[in-house]
mmCIF file of C-alpha atoms and ligand atoms in Angstrom:
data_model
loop_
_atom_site.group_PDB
_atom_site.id
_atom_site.type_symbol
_atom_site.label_atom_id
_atom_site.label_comp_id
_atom_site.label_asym_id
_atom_site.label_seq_id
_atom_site.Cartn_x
_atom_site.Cartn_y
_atom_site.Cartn_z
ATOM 1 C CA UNK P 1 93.959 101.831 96.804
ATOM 2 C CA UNK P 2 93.380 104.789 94.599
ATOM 3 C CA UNK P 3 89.536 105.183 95.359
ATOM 4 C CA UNK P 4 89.391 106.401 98.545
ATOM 5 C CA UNK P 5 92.665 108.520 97.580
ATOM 6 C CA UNK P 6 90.918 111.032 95.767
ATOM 7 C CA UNK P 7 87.416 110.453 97.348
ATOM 8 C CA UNK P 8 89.260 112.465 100.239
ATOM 9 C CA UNK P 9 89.662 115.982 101.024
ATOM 10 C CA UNK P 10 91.547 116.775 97.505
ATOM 11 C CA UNK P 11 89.052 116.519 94.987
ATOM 12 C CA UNK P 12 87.585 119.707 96.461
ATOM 13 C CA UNK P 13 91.050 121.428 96.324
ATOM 14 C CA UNK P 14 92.333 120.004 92.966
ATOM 15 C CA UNK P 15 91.340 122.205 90.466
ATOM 16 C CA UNK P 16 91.850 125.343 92.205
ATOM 17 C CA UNK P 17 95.334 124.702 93.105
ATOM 18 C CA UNK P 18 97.996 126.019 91.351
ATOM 19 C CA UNK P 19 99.496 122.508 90.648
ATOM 20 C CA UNK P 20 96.820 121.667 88.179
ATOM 21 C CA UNK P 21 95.513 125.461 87.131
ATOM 22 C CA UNK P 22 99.277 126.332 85.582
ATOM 23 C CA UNK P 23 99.332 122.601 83.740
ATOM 24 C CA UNK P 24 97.588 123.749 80.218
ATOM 25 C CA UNK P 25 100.136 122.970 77.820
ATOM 26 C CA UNK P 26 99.520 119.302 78.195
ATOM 27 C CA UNK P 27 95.331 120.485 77.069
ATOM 28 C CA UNK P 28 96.817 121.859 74.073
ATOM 29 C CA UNK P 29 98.884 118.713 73.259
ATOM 30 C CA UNK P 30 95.979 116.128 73.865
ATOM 31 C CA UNK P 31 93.581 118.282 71.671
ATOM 32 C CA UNK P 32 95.841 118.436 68.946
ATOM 33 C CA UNK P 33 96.799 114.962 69.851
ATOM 34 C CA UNK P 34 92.620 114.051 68.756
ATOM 35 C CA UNK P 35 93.210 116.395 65.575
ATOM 36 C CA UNK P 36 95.267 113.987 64.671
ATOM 37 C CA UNK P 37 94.213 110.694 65.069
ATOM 38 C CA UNK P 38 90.678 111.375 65.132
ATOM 39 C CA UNK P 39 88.301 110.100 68.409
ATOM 40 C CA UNK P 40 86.317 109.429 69.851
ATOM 41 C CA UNK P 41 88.501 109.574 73.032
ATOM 42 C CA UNK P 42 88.670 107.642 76.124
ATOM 43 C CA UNK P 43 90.838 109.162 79.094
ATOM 44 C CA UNK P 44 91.590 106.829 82.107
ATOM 45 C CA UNK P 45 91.704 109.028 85.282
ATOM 46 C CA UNK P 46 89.972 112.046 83.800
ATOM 47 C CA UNK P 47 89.398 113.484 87.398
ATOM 48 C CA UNK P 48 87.620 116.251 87.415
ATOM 49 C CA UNK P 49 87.537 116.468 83.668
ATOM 50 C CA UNK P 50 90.404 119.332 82.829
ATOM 51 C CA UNK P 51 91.584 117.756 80.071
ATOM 52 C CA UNK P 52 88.117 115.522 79.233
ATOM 53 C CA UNK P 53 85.983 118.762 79.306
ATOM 54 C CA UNK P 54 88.356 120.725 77.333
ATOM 55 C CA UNK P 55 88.419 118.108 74.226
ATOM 56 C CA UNK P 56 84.738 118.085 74.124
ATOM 57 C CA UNK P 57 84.259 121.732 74.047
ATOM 58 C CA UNK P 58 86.851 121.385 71.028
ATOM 59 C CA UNK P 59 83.869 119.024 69.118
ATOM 60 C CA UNK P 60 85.025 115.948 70.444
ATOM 61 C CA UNK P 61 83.097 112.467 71.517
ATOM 62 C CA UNK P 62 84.854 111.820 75.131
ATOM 63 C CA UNK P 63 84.549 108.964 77.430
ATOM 64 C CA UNK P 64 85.734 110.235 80.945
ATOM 65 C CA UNK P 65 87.032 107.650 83.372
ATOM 66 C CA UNK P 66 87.947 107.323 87.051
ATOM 67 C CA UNK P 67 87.726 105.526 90.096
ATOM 68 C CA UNK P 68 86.842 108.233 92.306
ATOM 69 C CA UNK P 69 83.477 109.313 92.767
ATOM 70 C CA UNK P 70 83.961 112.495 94.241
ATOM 71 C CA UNK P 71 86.441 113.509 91.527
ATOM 72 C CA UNK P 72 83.703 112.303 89.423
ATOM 73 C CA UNK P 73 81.116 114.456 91.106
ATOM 74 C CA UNK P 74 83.176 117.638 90.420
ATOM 75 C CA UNK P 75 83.650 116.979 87.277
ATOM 76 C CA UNK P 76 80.155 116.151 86.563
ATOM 77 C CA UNK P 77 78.956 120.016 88.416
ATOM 78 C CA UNK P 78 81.803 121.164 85.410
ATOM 79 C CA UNK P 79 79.978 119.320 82.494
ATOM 80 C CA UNK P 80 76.320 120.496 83.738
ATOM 81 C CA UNK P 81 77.281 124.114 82.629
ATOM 82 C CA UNK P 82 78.988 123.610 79.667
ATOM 83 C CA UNK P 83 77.396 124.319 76.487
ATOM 84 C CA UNK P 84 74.318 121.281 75.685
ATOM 85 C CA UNK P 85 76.527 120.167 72.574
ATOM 86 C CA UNK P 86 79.325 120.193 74.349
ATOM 87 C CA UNK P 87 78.068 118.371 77.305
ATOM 88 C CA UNK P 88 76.325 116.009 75.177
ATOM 89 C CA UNK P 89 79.644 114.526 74.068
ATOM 90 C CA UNK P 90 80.649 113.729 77.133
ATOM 91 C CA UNK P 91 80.209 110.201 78.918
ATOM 92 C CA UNK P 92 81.707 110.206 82.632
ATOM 93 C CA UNK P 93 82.341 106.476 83.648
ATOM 94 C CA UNK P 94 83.274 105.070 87.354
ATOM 95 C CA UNK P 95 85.622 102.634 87.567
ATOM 96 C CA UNK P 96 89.327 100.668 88.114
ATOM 97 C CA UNK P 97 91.239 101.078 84.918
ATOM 98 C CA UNK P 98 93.241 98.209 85.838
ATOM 99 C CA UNK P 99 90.599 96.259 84.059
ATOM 100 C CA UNK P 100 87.747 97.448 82.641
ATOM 101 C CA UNK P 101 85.026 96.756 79.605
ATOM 102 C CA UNK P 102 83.405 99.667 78.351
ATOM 103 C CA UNK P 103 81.767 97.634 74.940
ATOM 104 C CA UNK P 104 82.946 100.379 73.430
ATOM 105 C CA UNK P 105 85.830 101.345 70.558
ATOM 106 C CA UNK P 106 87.403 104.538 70.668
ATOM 107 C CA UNK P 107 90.305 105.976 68.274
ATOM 108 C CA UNK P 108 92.591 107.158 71.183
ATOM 109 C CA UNK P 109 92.793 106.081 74.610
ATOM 110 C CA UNK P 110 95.042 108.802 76.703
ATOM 111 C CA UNK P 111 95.878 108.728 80.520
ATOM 112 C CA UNK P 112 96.967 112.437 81.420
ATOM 113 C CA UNK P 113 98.741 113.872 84.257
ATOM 114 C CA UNK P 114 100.479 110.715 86.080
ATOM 115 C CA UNK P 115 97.342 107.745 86.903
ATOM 116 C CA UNK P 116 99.480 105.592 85.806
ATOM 117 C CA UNK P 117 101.856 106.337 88.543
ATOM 118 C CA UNK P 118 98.826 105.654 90.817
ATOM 119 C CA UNK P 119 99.239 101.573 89.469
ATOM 120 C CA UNK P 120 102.028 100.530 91.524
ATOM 121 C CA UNK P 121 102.217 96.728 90.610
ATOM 122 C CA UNK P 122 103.466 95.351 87.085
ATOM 123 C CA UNK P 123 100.544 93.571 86.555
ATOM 124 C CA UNK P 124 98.311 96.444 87.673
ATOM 125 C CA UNK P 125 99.856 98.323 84.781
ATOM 126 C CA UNK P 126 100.101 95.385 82.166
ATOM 127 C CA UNK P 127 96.277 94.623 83.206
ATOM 128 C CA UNK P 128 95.486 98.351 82.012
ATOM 129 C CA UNK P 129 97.233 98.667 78.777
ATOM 130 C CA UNK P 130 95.834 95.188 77.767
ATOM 131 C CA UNK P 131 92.120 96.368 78.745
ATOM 132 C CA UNK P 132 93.145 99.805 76.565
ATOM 133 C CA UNK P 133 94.590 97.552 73.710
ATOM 134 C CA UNK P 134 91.236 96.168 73.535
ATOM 135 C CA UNK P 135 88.871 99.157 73.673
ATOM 136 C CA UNK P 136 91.233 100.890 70.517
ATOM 137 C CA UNK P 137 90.216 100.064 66.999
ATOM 138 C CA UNK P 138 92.271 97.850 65.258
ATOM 139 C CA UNK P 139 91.370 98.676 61.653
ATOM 140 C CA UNK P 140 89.581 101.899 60.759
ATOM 141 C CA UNK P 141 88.858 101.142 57.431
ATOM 142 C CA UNK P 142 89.850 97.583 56.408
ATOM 143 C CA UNK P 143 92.631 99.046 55.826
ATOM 144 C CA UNK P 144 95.066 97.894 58.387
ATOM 145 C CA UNK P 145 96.209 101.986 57.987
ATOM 146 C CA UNK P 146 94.418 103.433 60.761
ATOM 147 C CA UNK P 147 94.765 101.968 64.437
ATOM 148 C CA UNK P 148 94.187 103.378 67.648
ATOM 149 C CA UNK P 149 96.287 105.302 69.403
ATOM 150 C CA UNK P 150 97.265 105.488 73.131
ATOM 151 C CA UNK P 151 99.272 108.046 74.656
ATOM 152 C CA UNK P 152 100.145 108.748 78.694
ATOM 153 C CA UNK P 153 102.370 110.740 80.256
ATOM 154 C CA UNK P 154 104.761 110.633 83.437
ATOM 155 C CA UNK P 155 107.202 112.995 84.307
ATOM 156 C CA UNK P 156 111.078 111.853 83.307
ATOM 157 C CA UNK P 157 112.523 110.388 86.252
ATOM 158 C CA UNK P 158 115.499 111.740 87.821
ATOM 159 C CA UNK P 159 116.578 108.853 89.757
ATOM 160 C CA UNK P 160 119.130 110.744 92.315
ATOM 161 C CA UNK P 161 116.212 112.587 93.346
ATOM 162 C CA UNK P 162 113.708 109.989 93.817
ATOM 163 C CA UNK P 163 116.151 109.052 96.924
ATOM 164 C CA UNK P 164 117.729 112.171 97.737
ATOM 165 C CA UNK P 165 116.966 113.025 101.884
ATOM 166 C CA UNK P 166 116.335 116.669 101.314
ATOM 167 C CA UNK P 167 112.988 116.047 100.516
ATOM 168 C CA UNK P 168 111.946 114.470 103.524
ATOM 169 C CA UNK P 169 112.422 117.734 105.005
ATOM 170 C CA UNK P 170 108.711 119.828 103.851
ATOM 171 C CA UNK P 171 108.841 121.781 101.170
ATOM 172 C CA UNK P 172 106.721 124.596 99.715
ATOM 173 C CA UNK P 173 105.060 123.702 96.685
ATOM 174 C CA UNK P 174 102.350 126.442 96.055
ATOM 175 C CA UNK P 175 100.038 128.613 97.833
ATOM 176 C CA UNK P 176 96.502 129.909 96.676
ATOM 177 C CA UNK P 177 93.061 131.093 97.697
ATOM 178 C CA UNK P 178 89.909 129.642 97.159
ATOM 179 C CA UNK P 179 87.076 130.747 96.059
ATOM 180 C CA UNK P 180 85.089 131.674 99.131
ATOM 181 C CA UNK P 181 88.661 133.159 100.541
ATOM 182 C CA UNK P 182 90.403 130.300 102.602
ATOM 183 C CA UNK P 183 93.925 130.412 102.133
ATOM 184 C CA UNK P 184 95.762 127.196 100.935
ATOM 185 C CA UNK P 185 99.227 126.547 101.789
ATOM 186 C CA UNK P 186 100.833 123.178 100.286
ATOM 187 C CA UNK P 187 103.749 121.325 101.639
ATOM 188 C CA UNK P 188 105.274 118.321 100.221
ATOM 189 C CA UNK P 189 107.593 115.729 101.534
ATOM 190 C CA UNK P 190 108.716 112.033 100.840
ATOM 191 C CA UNK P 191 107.930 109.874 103.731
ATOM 192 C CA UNK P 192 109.738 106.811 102.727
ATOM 193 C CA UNK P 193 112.156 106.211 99.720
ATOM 194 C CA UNK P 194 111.660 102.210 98.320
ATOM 195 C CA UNK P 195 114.248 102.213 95.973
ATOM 196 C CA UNK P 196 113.756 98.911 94.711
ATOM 197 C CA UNK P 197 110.193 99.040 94.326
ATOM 198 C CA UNK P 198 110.476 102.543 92.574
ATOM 199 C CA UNK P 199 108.379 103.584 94.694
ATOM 200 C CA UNK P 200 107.816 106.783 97.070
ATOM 201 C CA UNK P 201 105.530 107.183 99.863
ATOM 202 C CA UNK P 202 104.716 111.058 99.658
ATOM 203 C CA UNK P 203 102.112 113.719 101.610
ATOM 204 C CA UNK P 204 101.407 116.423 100.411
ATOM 205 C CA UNK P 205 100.265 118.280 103.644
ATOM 206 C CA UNK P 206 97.619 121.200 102.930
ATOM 207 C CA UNK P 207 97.269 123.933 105.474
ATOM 208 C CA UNK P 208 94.362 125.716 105.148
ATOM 209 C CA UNK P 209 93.199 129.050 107.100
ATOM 210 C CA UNK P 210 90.011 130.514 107.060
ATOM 211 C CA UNK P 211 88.379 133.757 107.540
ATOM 212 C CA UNK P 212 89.066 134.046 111.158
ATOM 213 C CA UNK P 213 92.706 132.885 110.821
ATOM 214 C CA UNK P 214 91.877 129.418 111.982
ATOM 215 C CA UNK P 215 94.726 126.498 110.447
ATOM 216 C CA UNK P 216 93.629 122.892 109.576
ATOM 217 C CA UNK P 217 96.258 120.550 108.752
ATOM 218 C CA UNK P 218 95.202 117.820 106.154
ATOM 219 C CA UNK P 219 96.822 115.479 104.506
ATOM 220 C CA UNK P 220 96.987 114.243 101.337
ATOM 221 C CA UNK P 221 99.119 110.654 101.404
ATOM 222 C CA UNK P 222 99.955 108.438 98.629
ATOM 223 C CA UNK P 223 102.519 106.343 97.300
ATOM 224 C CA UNK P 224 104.194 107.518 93.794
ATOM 225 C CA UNK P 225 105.878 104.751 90.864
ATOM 226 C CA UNK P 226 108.026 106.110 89.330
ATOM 227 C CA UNK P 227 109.117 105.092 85.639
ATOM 228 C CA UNK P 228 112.384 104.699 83.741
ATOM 229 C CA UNK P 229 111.706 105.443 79.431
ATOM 230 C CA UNK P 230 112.785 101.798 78.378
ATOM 231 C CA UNK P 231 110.761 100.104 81.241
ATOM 232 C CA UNK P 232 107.468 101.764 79.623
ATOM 233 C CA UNK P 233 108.744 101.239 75.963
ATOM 234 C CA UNK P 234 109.066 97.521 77.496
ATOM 235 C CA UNK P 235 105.217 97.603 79.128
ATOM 236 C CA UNK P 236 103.929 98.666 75.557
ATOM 237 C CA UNK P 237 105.533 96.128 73.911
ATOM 238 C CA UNK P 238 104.567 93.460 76.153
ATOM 239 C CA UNK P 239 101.378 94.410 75.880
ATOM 240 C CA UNK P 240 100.786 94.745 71.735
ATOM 241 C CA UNK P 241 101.457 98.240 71.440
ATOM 242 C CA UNK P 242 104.262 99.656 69.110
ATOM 243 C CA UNK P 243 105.928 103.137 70.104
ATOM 244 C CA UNK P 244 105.707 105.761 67.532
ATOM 245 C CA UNK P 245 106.589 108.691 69.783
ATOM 246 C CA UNK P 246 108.252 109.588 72.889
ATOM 247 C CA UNK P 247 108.207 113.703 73.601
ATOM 248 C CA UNK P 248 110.371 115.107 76.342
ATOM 249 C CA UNK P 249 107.477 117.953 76.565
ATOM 250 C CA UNK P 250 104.158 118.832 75.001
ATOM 251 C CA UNK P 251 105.655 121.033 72.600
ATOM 252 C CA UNK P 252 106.833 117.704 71.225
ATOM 253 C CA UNK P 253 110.455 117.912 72.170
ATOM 254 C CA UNK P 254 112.455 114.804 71.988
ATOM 255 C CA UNK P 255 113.182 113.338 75.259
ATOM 256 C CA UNK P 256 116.466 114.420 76.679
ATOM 257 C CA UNK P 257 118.597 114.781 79.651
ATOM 258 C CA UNK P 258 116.722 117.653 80.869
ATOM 259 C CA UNK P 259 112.991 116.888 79.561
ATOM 260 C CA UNK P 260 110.477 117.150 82.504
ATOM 261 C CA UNK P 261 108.522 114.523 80.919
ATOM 262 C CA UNK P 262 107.848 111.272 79.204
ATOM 263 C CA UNK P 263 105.422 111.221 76.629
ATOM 264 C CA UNK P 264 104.668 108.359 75.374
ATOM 265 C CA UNK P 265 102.276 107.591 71.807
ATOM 266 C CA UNK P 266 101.937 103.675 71.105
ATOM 267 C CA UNK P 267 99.430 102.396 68.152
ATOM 268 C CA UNK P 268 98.085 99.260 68.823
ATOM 269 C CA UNK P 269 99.542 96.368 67.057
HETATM 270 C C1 LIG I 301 96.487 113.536 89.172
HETATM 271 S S1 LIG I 301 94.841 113.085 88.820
HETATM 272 C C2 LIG I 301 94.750 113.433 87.080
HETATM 273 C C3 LIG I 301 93.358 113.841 86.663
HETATM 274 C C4 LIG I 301 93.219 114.296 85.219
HETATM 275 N N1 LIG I 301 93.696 113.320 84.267
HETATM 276 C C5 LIG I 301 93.944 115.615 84.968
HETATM 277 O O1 LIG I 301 94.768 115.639 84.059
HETATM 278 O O2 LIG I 301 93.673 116.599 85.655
HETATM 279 C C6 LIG I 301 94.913 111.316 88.863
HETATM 280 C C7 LIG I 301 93.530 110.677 88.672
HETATM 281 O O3 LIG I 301 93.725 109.265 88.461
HETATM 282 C C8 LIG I 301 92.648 108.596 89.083
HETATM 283 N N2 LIG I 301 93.000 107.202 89.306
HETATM 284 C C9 LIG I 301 93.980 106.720 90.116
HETATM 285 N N3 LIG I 301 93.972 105.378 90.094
HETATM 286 C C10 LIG I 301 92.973 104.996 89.260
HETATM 287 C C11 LIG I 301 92.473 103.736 88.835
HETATM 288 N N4 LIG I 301 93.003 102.591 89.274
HETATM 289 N N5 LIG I 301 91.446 103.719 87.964
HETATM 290 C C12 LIG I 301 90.888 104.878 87.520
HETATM 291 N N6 LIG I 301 91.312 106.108 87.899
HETATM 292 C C13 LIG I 301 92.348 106.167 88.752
HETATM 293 C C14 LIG I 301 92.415 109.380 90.359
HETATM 294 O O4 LIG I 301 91.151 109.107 90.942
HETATM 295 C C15 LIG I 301 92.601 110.805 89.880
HETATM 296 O O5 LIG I 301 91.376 111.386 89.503
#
């Protein structure tokens, strides 16, 4: 289960690695994304608040939300220094977005950077976009012209890859140093393909040597869904939401061959 995931080792890793630090496109998106359709904002898995923090320094109301306390922790140290305006917009939440009842509306509900690939089972991921149907308003102004919003991302799926056996040989993703000096070396491989569950068990292995050139190992193990466009257009449906968008990037590109991801924007029925 996703909790004790990120209540590991990684949230104190996350946001220094360069995984998340070179992701800030995506910021820009979701913040125009609010310009848009106005909040406040709710973002399931917020983490440790990268995109969260970012939307309430912009002026933003923001409800941050995530299962993981310690990712919840870090991003609570984040929100402490910010600005009190800009901290006072911000509401960090704990909790399973497979179902959840804030009592709360919001204008746009947005899941960035892959939780929903954390929700392995259909109805896992059917329970969460029916709990976000219900926290987006309906009707702004009586007018029927104004509903909520959601939009998530997950990267486009290049199916010979999800199953190719090159990558259950380690591979280099990044390497980094923290900030008291520890070097950070990350490896990545798949440790089982399941095909017909679309489904990968991966680790990410972290070595890390300190200051007197001693190496941990630690590892980081969790099991990826991965998502086809039409199955998600099919999710949304199911669950009262009508696609206006899908972006192959977060310059808004359509989605094609090529397109790293799959962005998808849904306004509830
Ligand atoms: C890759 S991180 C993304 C964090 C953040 N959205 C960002 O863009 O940096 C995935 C997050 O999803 C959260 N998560 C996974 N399963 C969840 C669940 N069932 N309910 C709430 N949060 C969940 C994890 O705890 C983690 O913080």
């Amino acid at each position: 289960m996703s909790s004790a995931l990120y209540d590991g080792f990684i949230a104190d890793y996350y946001d220094e690695s360069p995984i998340v630090r070179g992701r800030v496109r995506d910021v820009a998106f979701y913040r125009d994304a609010v310009l848009e359709h106005g909040g406040p904002v709710l973002e399931l898995g917020c983490g440790t608040g990268r995109v969260a923090l970012a939307l309430a320094e912009a002026g933003h109301r923001v409800t941050g939300f995530d299962i993981s306390e310690r990712m919840l922790e870090r991003c609570n140290q984040k929100r402490a220094e910010m600005r009190t305006e800009a901290r006072e917009r911000v509401r960090l939440v704990q909790g399973d977005m497979t179902k959840f009842d804030l009592g709360e509306k919001f204008r746009l509900v947005i899941i960035p950077f892959r939780p929903m690939q954390h929700l392995l089972e259909v109805e896992d991921q059917v329970s969460c976009l029916e709990s976000v149907r219900e926290h987006l308003w309906a009707d702004g102004r009586g007018t029927g012209e104004r509903r909520g919003r959601l939009i998530l991302d997950v990267f486009q799926t290049d199916a010979e890859r999800m199953h190719d056996p090159a990558y259950q040989e380690e591979g280099l993703v990044a390497e980094y140093s923290m900030p008291d000096g520890r070097r950070v070396r990350i490896m990545e491989r798949v440790k089982a393909f399941h095909r017909a569950e679309q489904r990968n068990d991966v680790e990410m292995i972290f070595y890390v040597t300190d200051a007197r050139g001693k190496e941990e190992r630690l590892v980081f193990a969790w099991t990826l869904r991965y998502f086809f466009r039409y199955e998600v257009e099919n999710l949304l449906a199911r669950c009262g939401f009508k696609v206006s968008a899908v972006y192959g990037d977060f310059d808004r590109s359509p989605l094609e061959d090529g397109s790293p991801e799959m962005i998808f924007v849904a306004e509830a029925r």
